[in-house]
XYZ file of N, CA and C in Angstrom:
711
model
N -29.068 11.268 41.232
C -29.398 10.793 39.892
C -30.517 9.776 40.003
N -31.616 10.015 39.276
C -32.732 9.074 39.215
C -32.788 8.512 37.806
N -32.701 7.173 37.701
C -32.673 6.506 36.402
C -33.856 5.565 36.273
N -34.357 5.435 35.049
C -35.422 4.485 34.752
C -34.836 3.313 33.982
N -35.015 2.090 34.494
C -34.491 0.888 33.860
C -35.649 0.001 33.401
N -35.326 -1.211 32.941
C -36.360 -2.103 32.412
C -37.379 -2.507 33.471
N -36.905 -2.698 34.703
C -37.820 -3.214 35.729
C -38.049 -2.269 36.897
N -37.449 -1.081 36.874
C -37.667 -0.166 37.984
C -36.796 1.072 37.924
N -36.939 1.910 38.972
C -36.136 3.126 39.103
C -34.977 2.869 40.058
N -33.847 3.504 39.762
C -32.713 3.470 40.689
C -32.296 4.903 40.989
N -32.184 5.223 42.278
C -31.732 6.547 42.706
C -30.379 6.414 43.400
N -29.437 7.281 43.035
C -28.128 7.321 43.684
C -27.843 8.761 44.109
N -27.445 8.933 45.362
C -27.145 10.274 45.870
C -25.647 10.531 45.819
N -25.272 11.786 46.012
C -23.851 12.148 46.040
C -23.130 11.519 47.216
N -23.898 11.122 48.238
C -23.299 10.514 49.428
C -23.154 9.000 49.281
N -23.574 8.474 48.130
C -23.433 7.041 47.903
C -24.653 6.220 48.272
N -25.731 6.877 48.739
C -26.960 6.139 49.056
C -27.613 5.657 47.764
N -28.273 4.511 47.855
C -28.928 3.944 46.682
C -30.303 3.417 47.061
N -31.292 3.701 46.214
C -32.657 3.209 46.428
C -33.157 2.617 45.110
N -33.744 1.421 45.183
C -34.328 0.783 44.013
C -35.828 0.623 44.236
N -36.629 1.064 43.258
C -38.089 0.952 43.339
C -38.565 0.198 42.099
N -39.116 -0.985 42.294
C -39.591 -1.776 41.157
C -40.926 -1.218 40.647
N -41.094 -1.218 39.329
C -42.327 -0.707 38.733
C -43.564 -1.413 39.280
N -43.437 -2.708 39.512
C -44.584 -3.501 39.967
C -45.029 -3.130 41.377
N -44.193 -2.370 42.108
C -44.531 -1.976 43.477
C -45.048 -0.546 43.557
N -45.233 0.110 42.423
C -45.695 1.504 42.403
C -47.189 1.547 42.118
N -47.974 2.107 43.043
C -49.416 2.281 42.822
C -49.710 3.589 42.108
N -48.923 4.622 42.426
C -49.177 5.946 41.855
C -47.856 6.680 41.683
N -47.676 7.279 40.493
C -46.505 8.109 40.220
C -46.991 9.529 39.925
N -46.413 10.511 40.604
C -46.882 11.901 40.509
C -45.741 12.806 40.074
N -46.030 13.693 39.144
C -45.146 14.809 38.812
C -45.824 16.082 39.265
N -45.185 16.836 40.155
C -45.737 18.125 40.582
C -44.719 19.214 40.299
N -45.004 19.973 39.261
C -44.138 21.094 38.901
C -44.283 22.227 39.912
N -43.233 23.013 40.054
C -43.294 24.170 40.948
C -44.097 25.276 40.296
N -45.118 25.725 41.010
C -45.921 26.867 40.568
C -45.495 28.076 41.387
N -45.857 28.062 42.659
C -45.328 29.053 43.602
C -44.521 28.352 44.696
N -44.533 27.022 44.667
C -43.831 26.246 45.679
C -42.316 26.368 45.497
N -41.572 25.955 46.497
C -40.111 26.087 46.464
C -39.424 24.875 45.850
N -40.177 23.791 45.572
C -39.562 22.600 44.996
C -40.393 22.063 43.832
N -39.721 21.375 42.914
C -40.354 20.542 41.898
C -40.094 19.100 42.299
N -41.095 18.224 42.142
C -40.922 16.883 42.711
C -41.526 15.783 41.852
N -40.990 14.589 42.083
C -41.566 13.334 41.624
C -41.877 12.531 42.880
N -43.090 11.982 42.942
C -43.495 11.236 44.138
C -44.024 9.861 43.731
N -43.612 8.848 44.496
C -44.099 7.490 44.281
C -44.852 7.023 45.526
N -46.073 6.526 45.309
C -46.852 5.890 46.370
C -46.827 4.396 46.089
N -46.303 3.626 47.044
C -46.010 2.213 46.811
C -47.149 1.305 47.259
N -47.159 0.119 46.694
C -48.111 -0.912 47.089
C -47.665 -1.571 48.391
N -46.377 -1.907 48.473
C -45.787 -2.496 49.669
C -44.619 -1.622 50.123
N -44.467 -1.399 51.430
C -43.382 -0.520 51.894
C -42.003 -1.114 51.627
N -41.021 -0.243 51.402
C -39.631 -0.658 51.314
C -38.855 0.032 52.442
N -37.726 -0.512 52.802
C -36.940 0.018 53.916
C -36.040 1.156 53.433
N -36.198 2.320 54.036
C -35.314 3.459 53.809
C -34.920 4.016 55.167
N -33.620 4.120 55.406
C -33.117 4.540 56.722
C -33.712 3.676 57.837
N -33.806 2.377 57.549
C -34.301 1.384 58.515
C -35.759 1.596 58.902
N -36.519 2.281 58.035
C -37.945 2.478 58.299
C -38.760 2.011 57.094
N -39.875 1.280 57.332
C -40.744 0.904 56.213
C -41.426 2.145 55.640
N -41.331 2.327 54.321
C -41.771 3.569 53.685
C -42.681 3.278 52.503
N -43.854 3.933 52.491
C -44.794 3.810 51.374
C -44.732 5.004 50.428
N -44.302 6.164 50.954
C -44.250 7.398 50.164
C -42.810 7.850 49.996
N -42.395 8.030 48.742
C -41.020 8.447 48.455
C -41.056 9.634 47.508
N -40.366 10.703 47.879
C -40.327 11.921 47.071
C -38.902 12.218 46.635
N -38.731 12.471 45.350
C -37.472 12.976 44.812
C -37.728 14.396 44.342
N -36.936 15.343 44.831
C -37.237 16.746 44.531
C -35.973 17.554 44.286
N -36.169 18.737 43.727
C -35.082 19.678 43.540
C -35.545 21.047 43.980
N -34.694 21.728 44.725
C -35.022 23.055 45.229
C -35.053 24.054 44.081
N -36.140 24.822 44.009
C -36.281 25.815 42.949
C -35.830 27.189 43.434
N -36.303 27.591 44.584
C -35.902 28.875 45.163
C -35.577 28.655 46.631
N -34.932 29.635 47.225
C -34.617 29.557 48.640
C -35.897 29.685 49.461
N -35.800 29.392 50.751
C -36.978 29.453 51.608
C -37.460 30.886 51.766
N -38.714 31.038 52.213
C -39.317 32.362 52.357
C -38.541 33.210 53.358
N -38.022 32.580 54.403
C -37.274 33.323 55.417
C -36.012 33.918 54.805
N -35.264 33.082 54.048
C -34.040 33.563 53.425
C -34.342 34.660 52.406
N -35.444 34.513 51.683
C -35.810 35.508 50.687
C -36.096 36.859 51.328
N -36.805 36.859 52.471
C -37.142 38.119 53.125
C -35.898 38.810 53.670
N -34.967 38.024 54.178
C -33.721 38.603 54.692
C -32.922 39.210 53.552
N -32.850 38.455 52.447
C -32.102 38.917 51.299
C -32.705 40.196 50.736
N -34.034 40.251 50.637
C -34.710 41.380 50.005
C -34.520 42.671 50.796
N -34.348 42.553 52.115
C -34.240 43.753 52.938
C -33.002 44.569 52.605
N -31.980 43.926 52.013
C -30.751 44.650 51.706
C -30.593 44.893 50.210
N -31.653 44.660 49.426
C -31.583 44.811 47.977
C -32.317 46.062 47.499
N -31.889 46.597 46.354
C -32.634 47.665 45.702
C -33.773 47.022 44.911
N -34.730 47.867 44.450
C -35.835 47.354 43.641
C -35.323 46.666 42.385
N -34.302 47.260 41.749
C -33.751 46.662 40.534
C -33.095 45.323 40.844
N -32.402 45.259 41.986
C -31.767 44.005 42.387
C -32.792 42.913 42.644
N -33.921 43.283 43.249
C -34.980 42.310 43.509
C -35.582 41.807 42.211
N -35.767 42.716 41.233
C -36.322 42.308 39.944
C -35.393 41.339 39.237
N -34.087 41.606 39.274
C -33.118 40.706 38.650
C -33.127 39.347 39.330
N -33.261 39.360 40.659
C -33.293 38.106 41.407
C -34.554 37.310 41.087
N -35.694 37.996 40.962
C -36.936 37.323 40.592
C -36.844 36.715 39.207
N -36.208 37.426 38.269
C -36.031 36.894 36.914
C -35.128 35.670 36.936
N -34.074 35.713 37.769
C -33.166 34.565 37.874
C -33.907 33.350 38.428
N -34.738 33.566 39.463
C -35.496 32.463 40.058
C -36.507 31.900 39.059
N -37.113 32.782 38.247
C -38.076 32.320 37.240
C -37.383 31.429 36.206
N -36.153 31.792 35.815
C -35.408 30.977 34.854
C -35.057 29.619 35.447
N -34.638 29.633 36.718
C -34.287 28.375 37.388
C -35.517 27.482 37.506
N -36.646 28.081 37.916
C -37.893 27.311 38.052
C -38.282 26.678 36.713
N -38.223 27.466 35.646
C -38.595 26.960 34.325
C -37.688 25.814 33.906
N -36.381 25.957 34.127
C -35.413 24.922 33.728
C -35.656 23.629 34.507
N -35.834 23.718 35.820
C -36.050 22.517 36.633
C -37.379 21.862 36.278
N -38.431 22.666 36.106
C -39.730 22.117 35.705
C -39.620 21.361 34.381
N -38.868 21.937 33.422
C -38.709 21.283 32.118
C -37.926 19.989 32.246
N -36.862 19.989 33.081
C -36.067 18.772 33.269
C -36.922 17.638 33.830
N -37.703 17.929 34.854
C -38.555 16.914 35.475
C -39.634 16.453 34.486
N -40.226 17.403 33.755
C -41.284 17.065 32.802
C -40.759 16.171 31.686
N -39.582 16.495 31.159
C -39.001 15.699 30.080
C -38.683 14.284 30.560
N -38.173 14.154 31.781
C -37.891 12.834 32.349
C -39.177 12.004 32.407
N -40.249 12.609 32.915
C -41.514 11.890 33.066
C -42.111 11.525 31.708
N -41.958 12.403 30.716
C -42.457 12.099 29.368
C -41.737 10.888 28.785
N -40.424 10.814 28.998
C -39.654 9.681 28.488
C -40.059 8.388 29.187
N -40.292 8.464 30.506
C -40.739 7.280 31.244
C -42.123 6.852 30.754
N -43.012 7.815 30.541
C -44.356 7.489 30.050
C -44.299 6.780 28.696
N -43.343 7.184 27.835
C -43.182 6.519 26.543
C -42.742 5.073 26.725
N -41.896 4.836 27.731
C -41.429 3.477 28.000
C -42.575 2.544 28.392
N -43.653 3.119 28.929
C -44.772 2.288 29.386
C -45.428 1.544 28.222
N -45.235 2.021 26.991
C -45.757 1.298 25.825
C -45.013 -0.018 25.622
N -43.727 -0.007 26.029
C -42.908 -1.212 25.900
C -42.957 -2.063 27.160
N -42.990 -1.382 28.323
C -43.010 -2.085 29.610
C -44.313 -1.729 30.335
N -45.337 -2.553 30.187
C -46.668 -2.233 30.743
C -46.693 -2.062 32.258
N -45.689 -2.574 32.974
C -45.678 -2.454 34.437
C -45.460 -1.014 34.895
N -44.972 -0.156 34.000
C -44.693 1.234 34.367
C -45.998 2.006 34.525
N -46.160 2.651 35.682
C -47.293 3.547 35.903
C -46.974 4.907 35.287
N -47.858 5.415 34.447
C -47.636 6.740 33.878
C -47.777 7.807 34.952
N -46.986 8.858 34.841
C -47.029 9.941 35.818
C -48.326 10.729 35.687
N -48.916 11.049 36.830
C -50.113 11.877 36.871
C -49.766 13.226 37.483
N -50.512 14.261 37.079
C -50.284 15.610 37.608
C -51.475 16.041 38.459
N -51.221 16.625 39.626
C -52.327 17.169 40.431
C -53.060 18.268 39.669
N -54.398 18.285 39.829
C -55.231 19.273 39.140
C -55.431 20.474 40.068
N -54.677 21.539 39.825
C -54.660 22.688 40.735
C -56.026 23.371 40.840
N -56.753 23.421 39.735
C -58.035 24.125 39.733
C -59.046 23.471 40.677
N -58.844 22.216 41.031
C -59.745 21.514 41.938
C -59.144 21.361 43.335
N -58.047 22.054 43.603
C -57.383 21.948 44.901
C -58.155 22.654 46.006
N -57.956 22.184 47.241
C -58.579 22.806 48.412
C -57.666 22.597 49.622
N -57.849 23.447 50.635
C -57.027 23.350 51.845
C -57.788 22.593 52.929
N -57.068 21.701 53.611
C -57.647 20.931 54.699
C -56.545 20.330 55.549
N -56.941 19.591 56.588
C -55.982 19.006 57.543
C -56.126 17.487 57.515
N -55.282 16.784 56.733
C -55.346 15.326 56.714
C -54.530 14.684 57.835
N -53.635 15.450 58.431
C -52.799 14.916 59.513
C -52.776 15.923 60.658
N -51.739 16.754 60.721
C -51.650 17.746 61.801
C -51.615 19.177 61.288
N -51.270 19.353 60.025
C -51.146 20.710 59.497
C -52.072 20.913 58.301
N -52.372 22.159 58.029
C -53.271 22.542 56.925
C -52.461 22.603 55.636
N -52.870 21.841 54.640
C -52.099 21.740 53.404
C -53.036 21.839 52.202
N -52.444 22.061 51.042
C -53.196 22.074 49.791
C -53.349 20.645 49.295
N -54.595 20.203 49.114
C -54.894 18.853 48.653
C -55.495 18.960 47.255
N -54.984 18.148 46.327
C -55.443 18.223 44.943
C -55.742 16.821 44.411
N -56.742 16.694 43.551
C -56.982 15.394 42.912
C -56.076 15.195 41.703
N -55.680 13.944 41.481
C -55.117 13.528 40.201
C -56.185 12.665 39.531
N -55.846 11.987 38.467
C -56.821 11.107 37.826
C -57.205 9.941 38.739
N -56.280 9.544 39.632
C -56.491 8.322 40.415
C -56.572 8.525 41.915
N -56.327 9.747 42.417
C -56.190 9.904 43.866
C -56.410 11.342 44.312
N -56.506 11.512 45.641
C -56.380 12.817 46.289
C -54.994 12.858 46.913
N -54.240 13.941 46.675
C -52.847 13.954 47.131
C -52.452 15.303 47.717
N -51.496 15.232 48.635
C -50.762 16.402 49.107
C -49.345 15.923 49.392
N -48.422 16.220 48.479
C -47.079 15.641 48.573
C -45.978 16.694 48.639
N -46.353 17.970 48.732
C -45.336 19.015 48.851
C -44.721 19.047 50.237
N -45.524 18.737 51.253
C -45.054 18.777 52.627
C -45.123 17.388 53.243
N -44.316 17.192 54.271
C -44.296 15.896 54.960
C -45.111 15.958 56.244
N -45.829 14.876 56.618
C -45.905 13.619 55.877
C -46.806 13.754 54.656
N -46.473 12.985 53.620
C -47.275 13.016 52.391
C -48.641 12.389 52.648
N -49.652 12.901 51.920
C -51.006 12.344 52.001
C -51.404 11.872 50.621
N -51.733 10.574 50.515
C -52.205 9.988 49.253
C -53.398 9.096 49.567
N -54.525 9.372 48.932
C -55.727 8.546 49.092
C -56.182 8.117 47.706
N -56.046 6.821 47.411
C -56.417 6.303 46.101
C -57.929 6.262 45.957
N -58.421 6.687 44.809
C -59.865 6.672 44.536
C -60.436 5.269 44.634
N -59.677 4.289 44.159
C -60.181 2.915 44.139
C -60.302 2.321 45.536
N -59.713 2.991 46.544
C -59.797 2.502 47.925
C -61.015 3.053 48.663
N -61.729 4.007 48.056
C -62.840 4.685 48.740
C -64.154 3.956 48.473
N -64.886 3.681 49.555
C -66.206 3.077 49.415
C -67.309 4.140 49.511
N -67.214 4.997 50.525
C -68.231 6.027 50.776
C -67.542 7.289 51.290
N -68.073 8.457 50.935
C -67.605 9.733 51.480
C -68.719 10.355 52.314
N -68.344 10.955 53.439
C -69.331 11.588 54.316
C -68.864 13.003 54.655
N -69.646 14.006 54.227
C -69.397 15.390 54.644
C -69.989 15.555 56.043
N -69.189 16.021 56.999
C -69.651 16.151 58.382
C -69.560 17.605 58.847
N -70.435 17.938 59.780
C -70.475 19.297 60.324
C -70.827 20.294 59.251
N -71.598 19.825 58.245
C -71.987 20.708 57.142
C -73.280 21.408 57.519
N -73.123 22.631 58.029
C -74.266 23.403 58.519
C -74.110 24.833 58.022
N -75.206 25.486 57.716
C -75.140 26.854 57.180
C -74.507 27.826 58.165
N -74.490 27.453 59.440
C -73.900 28.337 60.448
C -72.413 28.076 60.674
N -71.859 27.074 59.995
C -70.459 26.712 60.180
C -69.627 27.206 58.999
N -68.414 27.654 59.276
C -67.539 28.143 58.206
C -66.644 27.043 57.654
N -66.557 25.913 58.369
C -65.745 24.795 57.902
C -66.515 23.486 58.057
N -66.033 22.451 57.383
C -66.632 21.116 57.522
C -65.514 20.075 57.457
N -65.858 18.831 57.809
C -64.921 17.713 57.746
C -65.373 16.747 56.658
N -64.442 15.975 56.151
C -64.752 14.990 55.117
C -64.135 13.662 55.512
N -64.983 12.648 55.687
C -64.530 11.324 56.092
C -64.767 10.337 54.956
N -63.744 9.581 54.632
C -63.848 8.539 53.608
C -63.815 7.176 54.296
N -64.858 6.371 54.082
C -64.845 4.992 54.549
C -64.184 4.160 53.454
N -63.171 3.398 53.836
C -62.366 2.686 52.850
C -62.866 1.260 52.639
N -62.496 0.700 51.513
C -62.876 -0.678 51.204
C -62.319 -1.642 52.253
N -63.045 -2.687 52.487
C -62.636 -3.744 53.428
C -62.463 -3.225 54.850
N -63.234 -2.175 55.199
C -63.122 -1.623 56.556
C -63.533 -2.639 57.617
N -64.368 -3.602 57.238
C -64.824 -4.591 58.227
C -63.658 -5.414 58.776
N -62.632 -5.634 57.930
C -61.518 -6.500 58.320
C -60.259 -5.719 58.687
N -60.327 -4.388 58.622
C -59.118 -3.590 58.823
C -59.048 -3.008 60.232
N -57.820 -2.665 60.664
C -57.655 -1.883 61.879
C -58.323 -0.531 61.663
N -58.750 0.114 62.754
C -59.479 1.372 62.604
C -58.670 2.418 61.840
N -57.348 2.441 62.061
C -56.500 3.430 61.386
C -56.514 3.249 59.870
N -56.883 2.048 59.403
C -56.932 1.780 57.971
C -58.359 1.646 57.460
N -59.332 1.885 58.336
C -60.740 1.748 57.951
C -61.296 3.040 57.366
N -60.751 4.182 57.807
C -61.225 5.470 57.314
C -60.046 6.401 57.046
N -60.325 7.443 56.272
C -59.361 8.515 56.054
C -60.119 9.825 56.198
N -59.592 10.750 57.004
C -60.313 11.985 57.295
C -59.514 13.224 56.916
N -60.222 14.221 56.391
C -59.665 15.550 56.147
C -60.553 16.526 56.907
N -59.995 17.261 57.831
C -60.788 18.151 58.677
C -60.522 19.620 58.326
N -61.395 20.487 58.877
C -61.243 21.944 58.796
C -61.116 22.427 57.352
N -62.050 21.995 56.505
C -62.098 22.457 55.118
C -63.030 23.666 55.050
N -62.578 24.746 54.449
C -63.412 25.952 54.337
C -64.675 25.654 53.528
N -65.784 26.210 53.992
C -67.083 25.937 53.373
C -67.126 26.329 51.895
N -66.294 27.261 51.489
C -66.286 27.727 50.104
C -65.922 26.599 49.137
N -65.264 25.538 49.634
C -64.837 24.438 48.767
C -65.890 23.331 48.653
N -67.011 23.457 49.362
C -67.963 22.355 49.434
C -68.483 21.934 48.061
N -69.012 22.865 47.286
C -69.600 22.526 45.992
C -68.542 21.957 45.038
N -67.337 22.507 45.124
C -66.245 22.040 44.264
C -65.890 20.584 44.565
N -65.754 20.257 45.866
C -65.407 18.886 46.252
C -66.556 17.939 45.950
N -67.773 18.382 46.232
C -68.949 17.547 45.954
C -69.041 17.242 44.457
N -68.729 18.239 43.641
C -68.751 18.034 42.197
C -67.738 16.992 41.753
N -66.537 17.028 42.354
C -65.514 16.036 42.005
C -65.955 14.643 42.440
N -66.505 14.526 43.655
C -66.954 13.224 44.161
C -68.055 12.649 43.286
N -68.971 13.499 42.838
C -70.028 13.036 41.936
C -69.445 12.616 40.584
N -68.458 13.368 40.103
C -67.866 13.080 38.793
C -67.155 11.728 38.776
N -66.532 11.365 39.902
C -65.809 10.082 39.949
C -66.685 8.967 40.509
N -67.986 9.287 40.698
C -68.990 8.283 41.061
C -68.720 7.610 42.410
N -68.413 8.431 43.417
C -68.304 7.950 44.794
C -69.606 8.289 45.513
N -70.197 7.304 46.173
C -71.427 7.546 46.938
C -71.092 8.419 48.142
N -71.963 9.409 48.434
C -71.648 10.313 49.547
C -72.904 10.685 50.329
N -72.680 11.126 51.563
C -73.742 11.604 52.441
C -73.313 12.936 53.040
N -74.296 13.725 53.452
C -74.025 15.021 54.082
C -74.714 15.055 55.437
N -73.949 15.371 56.498
C -74.487 15.391 57.860
C -74.211 16.737 58.526
N -75.102 17.130 59.412
C -74.905 18.379 60.151
C -74.015 18.187 61.377
N -73.810 16.938 61.794
C -72.996 16.676 62.977
C -71.940 15.630 62.649
N -70.964 15.490 63.553
C -69.910 14.492 63.373
C -70.300 13.171 64.015
N -69.847 12.076 63.417
C -70.093 10.751 63.968
C -68.868 10.270 64.762
N -69.115 9.409 65.727
C -68.035 8.736 66.445
C -67.679 7.481 65.627
N -66.771 7.655 64.690
C -66.493 6.585 63.732
C -65.927 5.328 64.370
N -65.074 5.510 65.362
C -64.465 4.341 65.994
C -65.513 3.455 66.630
N -66.460 4.080 67.319
C -67.525 3.298 67.966
C -68.496 2.732 66.926
N -68.799 3.535 65.909
C -69.760 3.110 64.893
C -69.238 1.912 64.080
N -68.007 2.009 63.622
C -67.469 0.934 62.791
C -67.141 -0.311 63.616
């Protein structure tokens, strides 16, 4: 159960676990409805980490399973008739619609509360039409912009890069002979930060997304450069 109160959210699980998130500690609130994904989720990116399972945590996701995993679906389908599969697909579509509506209605009610309690961050939705695939950590994921950030929160670890934290963007390895390129963001206050907090990188982006990403960067007025080779950022900074 996730509840919205005057000063924050409270989550209680069936196992008795409890988490409290104060509105003043939330930098970004995201609602991501299930499109083809297996879950619908609410994600909070915090200003200061809170302790969960004895670990400092900046990213917290509350989600509900919409359909079973792809592996379970393939096993199930192998023993079904075509009519049985169609009925199962219709059942999953109804479940997806119901869960999406429940999450959406919750977020709409919270957004209304923000008129009374200004500390509440309104929920933002990722813009699917501007999404692209890249590697912000170790795996290739779908990254999408919201009004305030670039995010990938369907898979763990979550990736959130706030627009207001970006000073400069650099497209690297952008050459007509290359099928992919990298994108490096130099963050604000990099002069005083540890290297891990000085830049944020997304690698192995398909070249087909270049104009789309460049258009978004220009639209949000981030200064950018395009290079044919990669820089040694650690040594340079």
